[in-house]
Coordinates of C-alpha atoms and ligand atoms in Angstrom, one line a residue:
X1 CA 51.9 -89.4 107.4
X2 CA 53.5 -86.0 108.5
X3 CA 51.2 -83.8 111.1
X4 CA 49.8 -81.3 109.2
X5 CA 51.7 -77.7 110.3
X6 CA 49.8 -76.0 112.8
X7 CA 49.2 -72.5 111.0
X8 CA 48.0 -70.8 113.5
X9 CA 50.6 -71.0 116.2
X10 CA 53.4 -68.9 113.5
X11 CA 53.1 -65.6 112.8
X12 CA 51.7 -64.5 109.6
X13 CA 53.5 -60.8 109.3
X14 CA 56.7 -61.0 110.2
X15 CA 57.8 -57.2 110.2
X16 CA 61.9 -58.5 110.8
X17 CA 61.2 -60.2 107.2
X18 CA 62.3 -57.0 105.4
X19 CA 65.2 -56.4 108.1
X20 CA 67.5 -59.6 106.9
X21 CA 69.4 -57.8 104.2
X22 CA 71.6 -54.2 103.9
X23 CA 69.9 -53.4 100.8
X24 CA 66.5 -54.2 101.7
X25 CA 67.0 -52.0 104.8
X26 CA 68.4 -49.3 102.4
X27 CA 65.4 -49.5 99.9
X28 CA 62.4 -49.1 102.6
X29 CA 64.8 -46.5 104.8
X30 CA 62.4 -43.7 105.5
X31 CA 64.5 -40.8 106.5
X32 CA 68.1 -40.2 105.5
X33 CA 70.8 -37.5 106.4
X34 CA 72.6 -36.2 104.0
X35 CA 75.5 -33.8 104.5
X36 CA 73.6 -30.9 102.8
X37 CA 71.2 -31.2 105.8
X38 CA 74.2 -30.2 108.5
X39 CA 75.1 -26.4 109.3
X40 CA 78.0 -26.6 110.8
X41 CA 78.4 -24.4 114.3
X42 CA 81.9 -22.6 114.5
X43 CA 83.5 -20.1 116.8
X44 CA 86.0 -17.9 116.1
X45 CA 88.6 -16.7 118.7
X46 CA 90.2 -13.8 119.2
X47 CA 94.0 -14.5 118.6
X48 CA 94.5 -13.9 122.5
X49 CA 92.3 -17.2 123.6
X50 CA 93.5 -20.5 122.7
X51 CA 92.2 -22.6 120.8
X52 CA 90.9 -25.7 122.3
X53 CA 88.8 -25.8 125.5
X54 CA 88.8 -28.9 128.0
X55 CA 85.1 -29.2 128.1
X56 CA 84.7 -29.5 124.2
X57 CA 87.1 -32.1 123.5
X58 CA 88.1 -32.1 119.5
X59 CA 86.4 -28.6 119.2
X60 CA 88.6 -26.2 117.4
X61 CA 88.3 -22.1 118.0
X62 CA 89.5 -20.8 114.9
X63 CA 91.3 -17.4 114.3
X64 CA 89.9 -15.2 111.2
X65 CA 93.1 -15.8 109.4
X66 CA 92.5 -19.4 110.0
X67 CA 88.9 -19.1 107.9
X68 CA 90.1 -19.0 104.2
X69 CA 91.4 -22.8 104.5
X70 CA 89.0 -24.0 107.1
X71 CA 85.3 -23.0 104.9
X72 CA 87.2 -23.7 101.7
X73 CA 87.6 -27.3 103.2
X74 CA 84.5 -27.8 104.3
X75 CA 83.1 -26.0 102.0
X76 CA 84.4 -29.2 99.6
X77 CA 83.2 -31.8 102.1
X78 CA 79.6 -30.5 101.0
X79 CA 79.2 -28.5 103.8
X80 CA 76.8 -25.4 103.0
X81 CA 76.2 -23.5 105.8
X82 CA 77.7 -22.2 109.2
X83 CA 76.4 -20.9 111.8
X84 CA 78.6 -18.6 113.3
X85 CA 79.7 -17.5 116.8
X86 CA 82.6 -15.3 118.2
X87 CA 84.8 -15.3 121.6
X88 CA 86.5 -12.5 122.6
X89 CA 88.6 -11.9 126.0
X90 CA 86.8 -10.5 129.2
X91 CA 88.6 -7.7 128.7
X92 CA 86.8 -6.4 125.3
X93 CA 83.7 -7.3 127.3
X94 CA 81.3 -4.6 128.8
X95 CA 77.8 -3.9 130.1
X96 CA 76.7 -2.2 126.7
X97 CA 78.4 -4.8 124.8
X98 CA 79.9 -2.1 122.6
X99 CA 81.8 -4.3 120.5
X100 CA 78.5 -5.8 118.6
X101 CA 78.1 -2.4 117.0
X102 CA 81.8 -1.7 116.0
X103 CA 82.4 -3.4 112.3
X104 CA 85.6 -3.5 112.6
X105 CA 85.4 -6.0 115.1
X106 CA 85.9 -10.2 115.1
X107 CA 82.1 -10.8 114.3
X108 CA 82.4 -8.9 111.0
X109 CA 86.2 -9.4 110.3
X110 CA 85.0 -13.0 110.2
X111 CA 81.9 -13.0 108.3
X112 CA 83.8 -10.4 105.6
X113 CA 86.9 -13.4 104.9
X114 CA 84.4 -16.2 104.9
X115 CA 82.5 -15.1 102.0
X116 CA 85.5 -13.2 100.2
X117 CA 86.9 -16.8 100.4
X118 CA 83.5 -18.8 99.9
X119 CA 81.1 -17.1 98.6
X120 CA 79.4 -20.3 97.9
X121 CA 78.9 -20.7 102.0
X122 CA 75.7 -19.9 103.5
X123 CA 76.7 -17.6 106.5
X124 CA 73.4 -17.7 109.4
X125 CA 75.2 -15.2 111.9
X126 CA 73.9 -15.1 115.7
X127 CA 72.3 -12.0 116.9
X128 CA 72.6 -11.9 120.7
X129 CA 74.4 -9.9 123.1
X130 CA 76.2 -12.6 125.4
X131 CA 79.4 -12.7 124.0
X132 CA 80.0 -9.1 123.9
X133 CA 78.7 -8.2 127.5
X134 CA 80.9 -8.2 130.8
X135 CA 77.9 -10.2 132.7
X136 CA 77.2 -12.8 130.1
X137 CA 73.6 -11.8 129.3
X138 CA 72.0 -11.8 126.6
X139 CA 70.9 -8.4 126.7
X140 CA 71.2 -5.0 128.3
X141 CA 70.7 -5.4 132.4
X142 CA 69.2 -1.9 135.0
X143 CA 68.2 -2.3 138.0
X144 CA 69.3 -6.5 137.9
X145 CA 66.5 -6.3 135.2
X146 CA 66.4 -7.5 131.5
X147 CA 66.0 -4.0 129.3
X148 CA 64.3 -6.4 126.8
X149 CA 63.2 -3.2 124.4
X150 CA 66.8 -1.1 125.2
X151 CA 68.1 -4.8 124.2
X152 CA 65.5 -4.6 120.7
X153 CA 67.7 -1.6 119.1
X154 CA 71.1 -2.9 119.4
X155 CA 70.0 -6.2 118.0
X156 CA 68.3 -4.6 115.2
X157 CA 71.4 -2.4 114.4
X158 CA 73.8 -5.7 114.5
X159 CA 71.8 -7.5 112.5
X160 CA 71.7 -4.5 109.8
X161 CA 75.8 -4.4 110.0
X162 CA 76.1 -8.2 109.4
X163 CA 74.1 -8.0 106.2
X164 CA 76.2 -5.8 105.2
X165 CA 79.5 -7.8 106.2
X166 CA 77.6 -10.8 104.0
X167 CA 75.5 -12.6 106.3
X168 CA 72.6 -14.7 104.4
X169 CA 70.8 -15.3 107.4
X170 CA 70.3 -13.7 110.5
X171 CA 69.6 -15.6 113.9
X172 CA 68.4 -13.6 116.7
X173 CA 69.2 -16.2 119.8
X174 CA 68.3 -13.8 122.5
X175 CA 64.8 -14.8 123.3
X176 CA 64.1 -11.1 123.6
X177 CA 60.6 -10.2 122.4
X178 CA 59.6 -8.7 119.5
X179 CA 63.1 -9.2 118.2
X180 CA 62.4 -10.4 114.6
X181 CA 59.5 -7.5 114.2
X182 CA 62.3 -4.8 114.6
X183 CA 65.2 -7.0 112.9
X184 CA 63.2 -7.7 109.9
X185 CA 62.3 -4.0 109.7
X186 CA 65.4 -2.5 109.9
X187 CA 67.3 -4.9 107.2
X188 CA 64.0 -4.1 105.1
X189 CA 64.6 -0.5 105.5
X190 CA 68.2 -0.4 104.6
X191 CA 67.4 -2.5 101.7
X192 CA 68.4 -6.2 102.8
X193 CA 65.0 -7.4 102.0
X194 CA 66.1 -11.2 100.9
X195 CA 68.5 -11.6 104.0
X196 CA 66.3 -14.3 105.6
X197 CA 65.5 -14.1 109.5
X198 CA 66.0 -17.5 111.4
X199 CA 64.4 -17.5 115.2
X200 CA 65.6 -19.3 117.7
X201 CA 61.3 -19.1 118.6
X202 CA 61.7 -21.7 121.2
X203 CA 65.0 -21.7 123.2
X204 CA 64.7 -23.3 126.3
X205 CA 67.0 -22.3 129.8
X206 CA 69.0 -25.6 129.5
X207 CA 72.1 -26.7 131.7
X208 CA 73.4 -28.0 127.7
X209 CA 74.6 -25.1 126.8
X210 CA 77.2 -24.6 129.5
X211 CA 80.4 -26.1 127.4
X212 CA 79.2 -23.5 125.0
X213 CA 79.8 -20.7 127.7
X214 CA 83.7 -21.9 128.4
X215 CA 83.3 -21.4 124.5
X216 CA 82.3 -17.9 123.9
X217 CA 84.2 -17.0 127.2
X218 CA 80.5 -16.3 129.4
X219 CA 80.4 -18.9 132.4
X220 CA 83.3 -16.8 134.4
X221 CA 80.8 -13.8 133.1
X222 CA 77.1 -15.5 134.2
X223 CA 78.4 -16.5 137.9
X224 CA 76.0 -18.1 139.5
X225 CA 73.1 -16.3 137.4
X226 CA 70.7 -18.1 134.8
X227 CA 68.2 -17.1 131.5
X228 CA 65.5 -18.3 133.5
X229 CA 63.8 -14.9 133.1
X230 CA 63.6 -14.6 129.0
X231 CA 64.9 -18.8 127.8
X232 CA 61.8 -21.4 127.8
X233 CA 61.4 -23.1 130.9
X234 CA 61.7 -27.0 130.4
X235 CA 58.5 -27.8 131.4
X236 CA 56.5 -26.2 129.0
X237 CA 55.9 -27.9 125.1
X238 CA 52.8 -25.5 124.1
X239 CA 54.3 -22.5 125.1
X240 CA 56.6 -23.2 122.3
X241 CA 54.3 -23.5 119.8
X242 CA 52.9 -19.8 121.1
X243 CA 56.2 -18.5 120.7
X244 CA 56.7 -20.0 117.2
X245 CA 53.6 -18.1 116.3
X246 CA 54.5 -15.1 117.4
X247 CA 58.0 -14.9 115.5
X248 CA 56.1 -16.3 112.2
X249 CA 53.5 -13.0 112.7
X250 CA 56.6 -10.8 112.8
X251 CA 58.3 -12.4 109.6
X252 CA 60.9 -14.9 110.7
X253 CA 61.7 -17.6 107.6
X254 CA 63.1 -20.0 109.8
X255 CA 62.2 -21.4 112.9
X256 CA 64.7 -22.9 115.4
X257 CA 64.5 -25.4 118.5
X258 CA 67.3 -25.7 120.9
X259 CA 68.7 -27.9 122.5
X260 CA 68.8 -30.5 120.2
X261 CA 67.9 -34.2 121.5
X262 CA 66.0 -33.9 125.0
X263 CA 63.7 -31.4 122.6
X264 CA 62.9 -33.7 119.9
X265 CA 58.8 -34.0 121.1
X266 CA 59.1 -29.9 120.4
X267 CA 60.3 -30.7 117.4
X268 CA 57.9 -32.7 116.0
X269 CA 55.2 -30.6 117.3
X270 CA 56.6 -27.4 115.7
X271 CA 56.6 -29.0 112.7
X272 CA 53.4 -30.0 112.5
X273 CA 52.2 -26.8 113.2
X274 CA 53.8 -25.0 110.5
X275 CA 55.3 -25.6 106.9
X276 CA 57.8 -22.6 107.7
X277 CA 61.1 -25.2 107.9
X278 CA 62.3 -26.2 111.0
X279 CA 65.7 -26.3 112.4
X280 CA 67.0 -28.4 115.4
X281 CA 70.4 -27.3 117.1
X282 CA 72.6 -30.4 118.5
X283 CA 73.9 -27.9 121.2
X284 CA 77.2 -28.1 123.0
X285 CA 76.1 -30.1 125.6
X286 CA 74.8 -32.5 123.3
X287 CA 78.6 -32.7 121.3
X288 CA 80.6 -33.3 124.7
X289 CA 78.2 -35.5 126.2
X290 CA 78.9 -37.8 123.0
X291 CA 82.9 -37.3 122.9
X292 CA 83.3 -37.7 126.5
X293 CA 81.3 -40.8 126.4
X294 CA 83.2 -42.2 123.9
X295 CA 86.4 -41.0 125.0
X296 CA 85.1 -43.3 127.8
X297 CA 84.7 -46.4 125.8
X298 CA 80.8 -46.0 126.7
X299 CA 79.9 -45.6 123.0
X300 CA 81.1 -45.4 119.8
X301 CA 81.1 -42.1 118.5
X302 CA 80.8 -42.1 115.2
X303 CA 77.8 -44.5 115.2
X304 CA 75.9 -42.8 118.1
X305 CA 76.1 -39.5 116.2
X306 CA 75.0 -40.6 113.2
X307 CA 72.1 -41.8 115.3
X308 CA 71.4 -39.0 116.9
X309 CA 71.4 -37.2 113.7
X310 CA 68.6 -38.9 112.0
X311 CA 66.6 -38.8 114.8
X312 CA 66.4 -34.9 114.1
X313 CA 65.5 -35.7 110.9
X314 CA 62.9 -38.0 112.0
X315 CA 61.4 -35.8 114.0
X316 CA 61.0 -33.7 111.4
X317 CA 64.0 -31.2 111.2
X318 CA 64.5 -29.7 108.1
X319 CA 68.5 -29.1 108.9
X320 CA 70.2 -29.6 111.9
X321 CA 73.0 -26.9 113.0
X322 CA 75.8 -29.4 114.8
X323 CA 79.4 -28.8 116.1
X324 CA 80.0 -32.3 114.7
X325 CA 79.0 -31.4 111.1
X326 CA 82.7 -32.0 109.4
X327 CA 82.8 -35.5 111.6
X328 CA 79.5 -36.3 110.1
X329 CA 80.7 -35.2 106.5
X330 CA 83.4 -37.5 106.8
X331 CA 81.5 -40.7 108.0
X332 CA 79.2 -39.9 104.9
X333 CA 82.1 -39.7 102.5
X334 CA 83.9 -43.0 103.9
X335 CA 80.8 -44.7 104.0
X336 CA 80.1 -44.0 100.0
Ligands
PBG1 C1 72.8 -17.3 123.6 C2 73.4 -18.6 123.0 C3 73.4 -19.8 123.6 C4 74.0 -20.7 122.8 C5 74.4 -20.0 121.6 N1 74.0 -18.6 121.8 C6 72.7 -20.2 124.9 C7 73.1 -19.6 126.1 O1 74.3 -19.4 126.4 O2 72.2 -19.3 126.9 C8 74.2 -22.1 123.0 C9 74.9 -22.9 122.0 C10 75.4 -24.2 122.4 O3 75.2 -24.7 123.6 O4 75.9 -24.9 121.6 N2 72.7 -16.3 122.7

């Protein structure tokens, strides 16, 4: 006579049950990415920079000429979108940041070839001083003070001249106030009412966005001075939600949260609190933290981006702007 089993001493659900097999995981996988969810983030140089930088390893600055081939390629990876930022030498820098206005310039020079070569590619074009002035703000400085209002015209007038070079969407990433009241009035009033407006509502003051700066040419600019003043302070996860509000009220589309990963929680919350879409940026931080790591033999990067990726989608990201979007395109295709 066998002893009968003694039921109650094994576990009855058994969530690892629907774990044992690759197709089973696929079939009860709740979120996916899919390469129609990645914006990629580019820079274009000025031919007088180079084009790699130490602390972005594998990041390529590309020229304007460059573009035709580059979108086009992407563009048939299933890339859709950019978003797109410019670095130009210290020496076509100033405190007015004159050059935002002239569209003749490399901002508009590149937005003009990217859709005469692709029209198909959604262009979301920054709207921010930094760049373009000689101390690395992103906005007009008196008296060591932000002119946040001075700051409110030039953006409104940048953002009307890259409609007009092609941009879809504009992305005020200033943190001014009131910045997407007077953008989406003056691209109304000069007739671009379906250019969308995406707000970077919640933008915190983050050391991961310094790899960025070597980018766009603003550390040596910035010194030993920080955003604290107008970027989100880290501590604070409501205050975002008061800030979302306010750019919804003055007609932004599109709401944005940046950094990326350690802002996940902000994420969610945002998107709970509104059915406008939400976008999360993997900033450039983010990107080098991953390469150098891996560069390392820490990690692997190819699997811990892919990762990180669906954890933006899990949080509840609508898209995700990412400076590894081709990498991630081509994982996806060779995983097909
Ligand atoms: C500012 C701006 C920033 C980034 C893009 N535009 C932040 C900053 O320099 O304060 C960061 C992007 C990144 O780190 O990838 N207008």
């Amino acid at each position: 006579m066998t002893t009968p089993l003694n039921i109650a001493a094994f576990p009855q659900a058994r969530l690892s049950r629907l774990r044992q097999q690759d197709w089973l995981r696929d079939l009860i996988q709740e979120h996916h990415v899919q390469v129609h969810d990645l914006i990629w983030s580019i820079i274009v140089r000025d031919t007088s920079l180079p084009a790699t930088i130490n602390t972005m390893p594998g990041l390529i600055r590309y020229t304007v000429e460059e573009l035709p081939k580059v979108i086009t390629d992407a563009h048939n990876l299933g890339i859709k979108a950019i978003a797109l930022f410019t670095a130009i030498p210290f020496a076509q820098k100033c405190n007015q940041a004159k050059l935002i206005l002239d569209d003749q310039s490399l901002l508009y020079q590149a937005i003009r070839t990217i859709k005469a070569a692709c029209p198909d590619m959604g262009v979301i074009s920054d709207v921010a001083l930094d760049p373009f002035t000689a101390h690395g703000q992103d906005c007009l400085i008196s008296d060591g003070r932000v002119q946040n209002d001075a700051t409110l015209a030039v953006l409104a007038q940048a953002a009307v001249l890259q409609a007009k070079s092609g941009a879809d969407i504009i992305a005020p990433s200033d943190m001014m106030d009131g910045r997407v009241k007077v953008i989406r009035s003056a691209l109304d009033e000069h007739g671009y009412i379906n250019t969308a407006i995406a707000a970077y509502s919640a933008k915190y003051a983050s050391s991961f966005y310094s790899p960025y700066r070597d980018a766009v040419n603003t550390n040596a600019c910035l010194g030993r001075a920080d955003k604290k003043t107008y970027q989100m302070n880290p501590g604070n996860g409501r205050e975002a939600e008061h800030e979302v509000m306010a750019d919804l009220a003055e007609g932004s589309d599109i709401i944005i949260i940046k950094p990326g990963l350690s802002y996940l929680d902000i994420v969610k919350r945002i998107s709970q609190l509104t059915p406008a879409p939400v976008i999360s940026f993997q900033v450039s931080g983010e990107y080098s933290m991953l390469k150098f790591a891996a560069a390392n033999g820490a990690l692997n990067y190819e699997q811990a981006l892919m990762e990180q990726l669906i954890s933006f989608k899990r949080a509840g990201a609508r898209a995700v702007i990412t400076y590894a979007a081709l990498d991630a395109a081509q994982i996806m295709r060779s995983q097909q």
